[in-house]
Coordinates of C-alpha atoms in Angstrom, one line a residue:
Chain A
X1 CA -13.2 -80.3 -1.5
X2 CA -12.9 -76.7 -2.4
X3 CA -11.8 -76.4 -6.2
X4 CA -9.2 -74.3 -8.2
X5 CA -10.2 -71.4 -9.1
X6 CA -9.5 -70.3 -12.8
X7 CA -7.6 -67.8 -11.9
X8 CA -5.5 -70.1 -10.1
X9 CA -5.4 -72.3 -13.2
X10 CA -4.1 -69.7 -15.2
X11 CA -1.8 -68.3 -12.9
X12 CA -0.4 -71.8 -12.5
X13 CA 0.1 -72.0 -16.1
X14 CA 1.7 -68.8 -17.0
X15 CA 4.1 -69.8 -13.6
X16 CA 2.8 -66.4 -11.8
X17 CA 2.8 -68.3 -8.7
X18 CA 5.5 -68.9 -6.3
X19 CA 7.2 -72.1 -5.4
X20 CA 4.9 -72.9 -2.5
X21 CA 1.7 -71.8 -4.4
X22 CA 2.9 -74.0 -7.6
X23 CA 3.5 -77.5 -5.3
X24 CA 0.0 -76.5 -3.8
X25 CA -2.0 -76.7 -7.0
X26 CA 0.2 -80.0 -8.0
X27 CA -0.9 -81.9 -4.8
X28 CA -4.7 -80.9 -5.6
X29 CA -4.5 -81.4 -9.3
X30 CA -3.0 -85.0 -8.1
X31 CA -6.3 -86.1 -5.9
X32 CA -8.7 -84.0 -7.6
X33 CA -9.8 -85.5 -11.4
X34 CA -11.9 -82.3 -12.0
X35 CA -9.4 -80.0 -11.3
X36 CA -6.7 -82.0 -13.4
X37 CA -9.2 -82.3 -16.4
X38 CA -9.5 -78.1 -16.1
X39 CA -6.2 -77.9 -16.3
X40 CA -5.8 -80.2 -19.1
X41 CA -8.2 -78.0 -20.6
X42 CA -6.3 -74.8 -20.0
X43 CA -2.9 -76.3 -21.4
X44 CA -4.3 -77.6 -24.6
X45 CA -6.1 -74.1 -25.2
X46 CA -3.0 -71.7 -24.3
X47 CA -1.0 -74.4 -26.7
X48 CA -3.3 -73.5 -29.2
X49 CA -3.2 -70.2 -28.9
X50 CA 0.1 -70.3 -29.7
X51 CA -0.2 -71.8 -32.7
X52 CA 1.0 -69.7 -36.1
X53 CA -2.2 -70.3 -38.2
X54 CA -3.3 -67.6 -40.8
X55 CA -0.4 -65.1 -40.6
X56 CA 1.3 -65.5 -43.6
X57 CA 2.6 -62.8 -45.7
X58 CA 3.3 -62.9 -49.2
X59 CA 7.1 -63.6 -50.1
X60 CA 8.1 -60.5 -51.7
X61 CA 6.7 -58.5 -48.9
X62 CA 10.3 -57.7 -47.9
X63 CA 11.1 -56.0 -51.1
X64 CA 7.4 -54.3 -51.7
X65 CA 8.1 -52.4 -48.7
X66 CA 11.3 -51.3 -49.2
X67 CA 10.7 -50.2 -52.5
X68 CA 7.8 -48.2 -51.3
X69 CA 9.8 -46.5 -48.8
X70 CA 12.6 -45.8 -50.8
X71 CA 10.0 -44.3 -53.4
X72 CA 8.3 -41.8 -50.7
X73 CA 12.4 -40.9 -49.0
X74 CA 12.9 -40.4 -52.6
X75 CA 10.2 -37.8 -53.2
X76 CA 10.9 -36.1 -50.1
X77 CA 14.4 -35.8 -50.5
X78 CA 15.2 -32.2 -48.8
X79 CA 17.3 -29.5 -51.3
X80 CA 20.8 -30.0 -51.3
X81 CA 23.0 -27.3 -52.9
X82 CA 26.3 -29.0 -52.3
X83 CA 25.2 -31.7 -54.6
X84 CA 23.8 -29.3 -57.2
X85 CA 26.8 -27.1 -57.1
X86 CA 29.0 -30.6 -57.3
X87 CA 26.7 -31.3 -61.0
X88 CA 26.9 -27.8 -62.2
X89 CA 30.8 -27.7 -61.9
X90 CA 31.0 -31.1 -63.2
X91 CA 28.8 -30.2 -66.2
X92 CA 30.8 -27.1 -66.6
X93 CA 34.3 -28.8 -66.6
X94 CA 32.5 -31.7 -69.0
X95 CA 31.4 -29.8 -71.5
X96 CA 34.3 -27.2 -71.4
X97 CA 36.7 -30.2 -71.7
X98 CA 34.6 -31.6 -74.7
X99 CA 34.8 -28.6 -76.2
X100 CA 38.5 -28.5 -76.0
X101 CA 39.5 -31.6 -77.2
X102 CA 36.8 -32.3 -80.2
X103 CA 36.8 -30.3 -83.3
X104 CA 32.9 -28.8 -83.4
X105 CA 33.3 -27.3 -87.0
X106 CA 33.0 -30.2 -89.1
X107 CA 29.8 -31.8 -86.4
X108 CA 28.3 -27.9 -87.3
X109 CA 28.4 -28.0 -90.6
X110 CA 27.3 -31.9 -91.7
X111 CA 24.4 -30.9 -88.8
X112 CA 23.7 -27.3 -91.0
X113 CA 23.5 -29.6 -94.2
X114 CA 21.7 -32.4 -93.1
X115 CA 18.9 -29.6 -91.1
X116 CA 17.9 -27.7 -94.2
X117 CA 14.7 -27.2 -92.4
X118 CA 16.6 -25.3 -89.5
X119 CA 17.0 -21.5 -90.5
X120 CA 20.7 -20.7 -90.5
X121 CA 20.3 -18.1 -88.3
X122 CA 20.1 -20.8 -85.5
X123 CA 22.5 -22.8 -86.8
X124 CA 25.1 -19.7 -87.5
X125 CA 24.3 -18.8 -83.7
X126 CA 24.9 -22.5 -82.3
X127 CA 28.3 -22.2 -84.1
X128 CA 29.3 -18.7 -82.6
X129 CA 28.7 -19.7 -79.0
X130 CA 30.9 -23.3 -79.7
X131 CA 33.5 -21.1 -80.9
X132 CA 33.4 -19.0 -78.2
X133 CA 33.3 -21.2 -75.7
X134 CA 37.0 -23.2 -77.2
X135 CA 38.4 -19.8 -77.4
X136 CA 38.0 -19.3 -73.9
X137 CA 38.6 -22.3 -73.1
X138 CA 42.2 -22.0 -75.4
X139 CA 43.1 -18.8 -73.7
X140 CA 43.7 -20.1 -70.4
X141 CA 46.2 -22.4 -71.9
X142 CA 46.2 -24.3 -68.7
X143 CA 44.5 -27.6 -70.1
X144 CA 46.1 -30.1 -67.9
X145 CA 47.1 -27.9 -65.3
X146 CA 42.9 -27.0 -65.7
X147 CA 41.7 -30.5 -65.2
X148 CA 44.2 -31.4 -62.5
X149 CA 42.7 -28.4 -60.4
X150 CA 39.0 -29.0 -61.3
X151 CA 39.6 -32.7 -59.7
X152 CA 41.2 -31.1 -57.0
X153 CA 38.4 -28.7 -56.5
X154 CA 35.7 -31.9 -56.7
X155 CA 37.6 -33.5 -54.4
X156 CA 37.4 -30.4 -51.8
X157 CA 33.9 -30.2 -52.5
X158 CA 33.3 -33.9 -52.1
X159 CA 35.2 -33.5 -48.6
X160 CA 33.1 -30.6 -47.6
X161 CA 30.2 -32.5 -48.2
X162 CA 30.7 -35.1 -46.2
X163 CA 31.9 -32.7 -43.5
X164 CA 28.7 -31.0 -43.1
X165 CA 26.9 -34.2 -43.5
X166 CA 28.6 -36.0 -40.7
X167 CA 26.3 -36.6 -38.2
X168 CA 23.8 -37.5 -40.1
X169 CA 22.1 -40.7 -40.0
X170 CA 24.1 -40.6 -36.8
X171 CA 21.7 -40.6 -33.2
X172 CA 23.5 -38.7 -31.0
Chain B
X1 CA 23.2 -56.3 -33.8
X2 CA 22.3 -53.9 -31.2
X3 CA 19.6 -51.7 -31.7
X4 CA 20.6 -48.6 -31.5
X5 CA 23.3 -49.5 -34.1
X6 CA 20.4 -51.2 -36.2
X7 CA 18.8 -48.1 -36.2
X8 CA 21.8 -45.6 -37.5
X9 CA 22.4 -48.0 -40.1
X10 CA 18.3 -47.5 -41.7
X11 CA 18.8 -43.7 -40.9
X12 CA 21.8 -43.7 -42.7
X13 CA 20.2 -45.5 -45.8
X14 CA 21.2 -49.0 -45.3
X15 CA 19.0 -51.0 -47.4
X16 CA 20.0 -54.2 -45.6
X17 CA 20.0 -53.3 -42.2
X18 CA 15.7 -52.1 -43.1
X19 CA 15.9 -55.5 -44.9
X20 CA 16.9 -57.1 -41.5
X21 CA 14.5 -54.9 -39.5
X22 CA 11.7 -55.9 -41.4
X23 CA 12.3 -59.0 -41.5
X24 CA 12.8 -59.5 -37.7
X25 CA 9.7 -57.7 -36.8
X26 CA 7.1 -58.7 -39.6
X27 CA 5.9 -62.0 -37.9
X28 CA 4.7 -59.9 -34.8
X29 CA 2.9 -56.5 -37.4
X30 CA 1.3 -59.3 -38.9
X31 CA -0.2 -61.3 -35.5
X32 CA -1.5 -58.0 -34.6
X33 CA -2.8 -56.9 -37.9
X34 CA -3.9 -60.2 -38.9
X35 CA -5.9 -60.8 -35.4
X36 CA -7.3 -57.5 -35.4
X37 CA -8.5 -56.3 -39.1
X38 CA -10.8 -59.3 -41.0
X39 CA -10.4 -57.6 -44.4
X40 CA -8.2 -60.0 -45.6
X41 CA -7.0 -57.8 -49.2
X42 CA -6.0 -54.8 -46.8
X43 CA -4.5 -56.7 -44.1
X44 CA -1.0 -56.9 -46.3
X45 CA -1.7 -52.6 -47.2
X46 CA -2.1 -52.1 -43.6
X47 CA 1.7 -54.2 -42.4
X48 CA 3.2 -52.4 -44.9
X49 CA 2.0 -48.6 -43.7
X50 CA 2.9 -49.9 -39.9
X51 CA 6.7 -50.4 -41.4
X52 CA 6.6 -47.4 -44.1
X53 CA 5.4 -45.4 -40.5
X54 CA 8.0 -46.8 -38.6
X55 CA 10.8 -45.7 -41.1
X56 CA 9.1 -41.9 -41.4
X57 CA 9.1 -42.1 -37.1
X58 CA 12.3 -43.6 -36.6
X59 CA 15.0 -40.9 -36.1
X60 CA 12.0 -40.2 -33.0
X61 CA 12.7 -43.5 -31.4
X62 CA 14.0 -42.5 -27.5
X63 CA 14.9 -46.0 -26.2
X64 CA 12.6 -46.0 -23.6
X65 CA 11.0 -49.6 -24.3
X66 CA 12.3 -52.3 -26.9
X67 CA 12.0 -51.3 -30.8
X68 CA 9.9 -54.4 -31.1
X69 CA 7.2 -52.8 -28.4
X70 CA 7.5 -49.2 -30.3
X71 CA 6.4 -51.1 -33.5
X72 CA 4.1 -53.2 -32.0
X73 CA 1.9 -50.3 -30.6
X74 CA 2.5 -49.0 -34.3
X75 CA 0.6 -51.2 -35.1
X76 CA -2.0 -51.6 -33.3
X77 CA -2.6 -47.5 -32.8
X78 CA -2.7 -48.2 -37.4
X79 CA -5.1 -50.5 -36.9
X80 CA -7.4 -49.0 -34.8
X81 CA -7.5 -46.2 -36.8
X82 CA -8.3 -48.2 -39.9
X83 CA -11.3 -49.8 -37.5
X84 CA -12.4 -46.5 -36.8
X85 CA -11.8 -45.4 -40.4
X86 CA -14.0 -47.9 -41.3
X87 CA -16.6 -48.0 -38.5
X88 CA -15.7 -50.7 -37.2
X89 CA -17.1 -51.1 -33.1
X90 CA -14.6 -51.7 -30.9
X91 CA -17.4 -53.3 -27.8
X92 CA -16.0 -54.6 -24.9
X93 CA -18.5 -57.5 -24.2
X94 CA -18.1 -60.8 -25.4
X95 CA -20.4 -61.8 -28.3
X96 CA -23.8 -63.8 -26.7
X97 CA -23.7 -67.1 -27.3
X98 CA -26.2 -67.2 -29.8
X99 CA -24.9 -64.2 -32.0
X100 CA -24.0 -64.8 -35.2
X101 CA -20.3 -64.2 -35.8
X102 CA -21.5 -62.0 -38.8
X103 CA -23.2 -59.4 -36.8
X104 CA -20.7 -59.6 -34.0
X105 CA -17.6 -58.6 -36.1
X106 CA -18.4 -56.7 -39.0
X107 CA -17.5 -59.4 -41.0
X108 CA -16.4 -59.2 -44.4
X109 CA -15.5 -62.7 -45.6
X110 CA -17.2 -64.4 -47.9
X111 CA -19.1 -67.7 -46.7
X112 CA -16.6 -69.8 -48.6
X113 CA -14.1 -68.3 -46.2
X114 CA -16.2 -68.8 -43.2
X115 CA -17.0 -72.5 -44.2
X116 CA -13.4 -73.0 -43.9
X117 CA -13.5 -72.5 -40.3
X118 CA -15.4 -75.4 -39.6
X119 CA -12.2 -77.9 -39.5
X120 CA -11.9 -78.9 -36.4
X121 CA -7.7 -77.6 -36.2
X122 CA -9.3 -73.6 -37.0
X123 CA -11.7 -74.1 -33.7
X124 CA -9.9 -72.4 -31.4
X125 CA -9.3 -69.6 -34.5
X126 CA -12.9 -69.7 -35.0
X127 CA -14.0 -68.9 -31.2
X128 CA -11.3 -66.4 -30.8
X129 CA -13.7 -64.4 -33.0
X130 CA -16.3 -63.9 -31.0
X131 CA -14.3 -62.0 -28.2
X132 CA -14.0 -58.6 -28.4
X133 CA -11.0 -57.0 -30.6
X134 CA -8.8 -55.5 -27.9
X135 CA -9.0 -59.2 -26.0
X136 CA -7.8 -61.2 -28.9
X137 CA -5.0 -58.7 -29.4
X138 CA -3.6 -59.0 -26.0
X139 CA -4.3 -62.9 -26.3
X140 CA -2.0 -62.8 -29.4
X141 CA 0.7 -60.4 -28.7
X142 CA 0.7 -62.7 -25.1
X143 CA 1.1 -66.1 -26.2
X144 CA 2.0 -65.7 -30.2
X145 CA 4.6 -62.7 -29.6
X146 CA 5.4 -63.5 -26.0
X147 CA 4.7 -60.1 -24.5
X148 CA 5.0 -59.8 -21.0
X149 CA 2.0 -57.8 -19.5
X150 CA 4.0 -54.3 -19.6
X151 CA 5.1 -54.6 -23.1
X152 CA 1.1 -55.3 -23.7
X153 CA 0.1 -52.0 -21.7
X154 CA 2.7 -50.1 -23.2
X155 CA 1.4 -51.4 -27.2
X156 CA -2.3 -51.0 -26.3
X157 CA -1.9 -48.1 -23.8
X158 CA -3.8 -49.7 -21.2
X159 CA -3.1 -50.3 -17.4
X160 CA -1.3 -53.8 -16.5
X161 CA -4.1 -54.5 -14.3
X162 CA -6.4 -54.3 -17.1
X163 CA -4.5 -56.5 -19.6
X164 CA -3.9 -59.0 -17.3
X165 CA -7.9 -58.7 -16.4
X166 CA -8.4 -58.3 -20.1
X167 CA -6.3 -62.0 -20.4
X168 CA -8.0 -63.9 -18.0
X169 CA -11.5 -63.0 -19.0
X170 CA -10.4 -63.9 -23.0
X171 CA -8.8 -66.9 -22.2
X172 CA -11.8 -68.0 -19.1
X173 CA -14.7 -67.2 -21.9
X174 CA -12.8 -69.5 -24.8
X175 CA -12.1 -72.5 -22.2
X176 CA -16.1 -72.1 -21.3
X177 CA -17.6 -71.9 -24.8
X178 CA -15.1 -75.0 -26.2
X179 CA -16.7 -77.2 -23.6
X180 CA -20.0 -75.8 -23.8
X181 CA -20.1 -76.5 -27.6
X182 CA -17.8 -79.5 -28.1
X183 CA -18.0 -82.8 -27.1
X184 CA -15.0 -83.3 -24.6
X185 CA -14.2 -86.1 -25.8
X186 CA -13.2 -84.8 -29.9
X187 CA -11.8 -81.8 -28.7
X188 CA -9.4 -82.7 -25.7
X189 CA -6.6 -85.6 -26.5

């Protein structure tokens, strides 16, 4: 009696063979012991080679990795002047606005006497450019008017932003 | 969620949907890092520069095979260059039978480790050593990962013929040497 080949076996196994083929190898497997027994042998290897042994990750592997990628996306985050226009005019309207609505005079003068160490020329040259700055500021006489446009400008900027942006992220 | 949506959602700086990606696909970096590279402290460094890769490569991806077969071969083109990094041989014949595992695989563990690998449930584990690193990769990604033989040519770049030569020979040597070693009677219910 001629004997399956391995090939055969394994073909048999991974249900490569064809209807005819597969009933074939049944029949001998059913009057030949060897054969059976080499087949047993296949099936209890391939279902151990399916076994998960050995591949285990450590829990927080999730979060290590994300971390480390948003760390390098982070570093080689490309120049964007939209957003540091969008901070420059929000620094400009912040500190303008500050300006305007807190009295810097007294904050000048407890910080001149409580810095004796300072020279006063630094101190008479902070206070200047504060006072410059409200009188500006004052001369526009447009404060509400001033803040409702500089929103309305963010906003515009903010739109353009994401206009230009649109696609991406996107995979056309 | 489909992958192509998948995708514009980690492009477009989705935490959770590379939450989800990882998380989908780590079991199969890890089968094929795990089966190919025996240091076991850069094993873990080594999954996480196949997925930190994937997300630099990703806006690249052109839908020609599955995502899980473009990370796979990630993978495995990371860890053979961490084999050859290391100088580590990538042979083609199976290990004699009377080589020690040692000299056949570069082996780095320590003989605690190895000692381990005497319980009879790691025998299988333990012979799968001896074959050659590109055959136990193709045995995993085939009957761990469930790869079909093109996905396995695609990830390892070789010809189906040769994977599914590459199979048979793994899998005819491992049937061999268990009943050449072990007593049939132990090993086989």
């Amino acid at each position: 009696m001629n004997h399956l080949s391995d090939q055969v076996i394994q073909d048999y196994l991974d249900g490569n063979l064809d209807r005819i083929e597969s009933m074939r190898v049944k029949m001998h497997t059913d009057e030949c012991k060897v054969c059976a027994r080499k087949i047993e042998k296949y099936q209890w290897l391939f279902q151990n080679l399916g076994q998960e042994q050995g591949f285990d990750l450590s829990e927080n592997f999730t979060r290590r990795v994300v971390s480390q990628v948003k760390k390098s996306a982070l570093g080689a985050r490309p120049f964007n002047l939209t957003q540091v226009l969008l901070w420059l005019a929000g620094a400009i309207i912040g500190i303008n606005t500050l300006l305007y609505y807190v009295d810097w005079q007294p904050i000048a003068t407890d910080l001149k006497n409580s810095t004796d160490y300072l020279p006063n020329i630094q101190v008479n040259a902070l206070t200047e450019t504060v006072n410059e700055s409200k009188s500006f500021f004052e001369a526009l006489n447009l404060n509400y008017i001033f803040l409702f446009m500089a929103v309305i400008v963010l906003f515009l900027l903010f739109l353009l932003d994401k206009f230009l942006t649109r696609h991406k992220g996107k995979i056309v | 969620m489909e992958e192509k949506e998948l995708i514009e959602k980690i492009l477009a700086g989705k935490t959770s949907a590379f939450r989800l990606f990882i998380e989908s696909n780590k079991k199969l970096v890890a089968h094929i890092v795990f089966r190919m590279v025996h240091n076991v402290a850069d094993r873990e460094d080594l999954c996480q520069e196949v997925f930190l890769r994937a997300f630099q490569n990703l806006s690249g991806f052109s839908f020609q095979s599955k995502l899980s077969t473009w990370l796979a071969r990630i993978a495995y083109n990371t860890c053979i260059n961490y084999l050859e990094k290391h100088k580590v041989a990538l042979y083609e014949d199976f290990a004699p039978e009377d080589h020690p595992l040692d000299a056949v695989r570069g082996d780095w563990r320590s003989p605690a480790e190895l000692t381990e690998f005497e319980e009879r449930k790691n025998i299988v584990l333990r012979e799968i050593e001896r074959i050659p690193i590109r055959y136990r990769t193709i045995l995993t990604l085939y009957h761990l990962d469930e790869k079909s033989y093109q996905e396995i040519a695609e990830i390892t770049d070789l010809p189906e013929g040769t994977v599914k030569n590459y199979l048979f020979r793994a899998r005819q040597y491992l049937k061999d040497r268990l009943v050449k070693i072990y007593d049939q009677e132990e090993l086989y219910p």
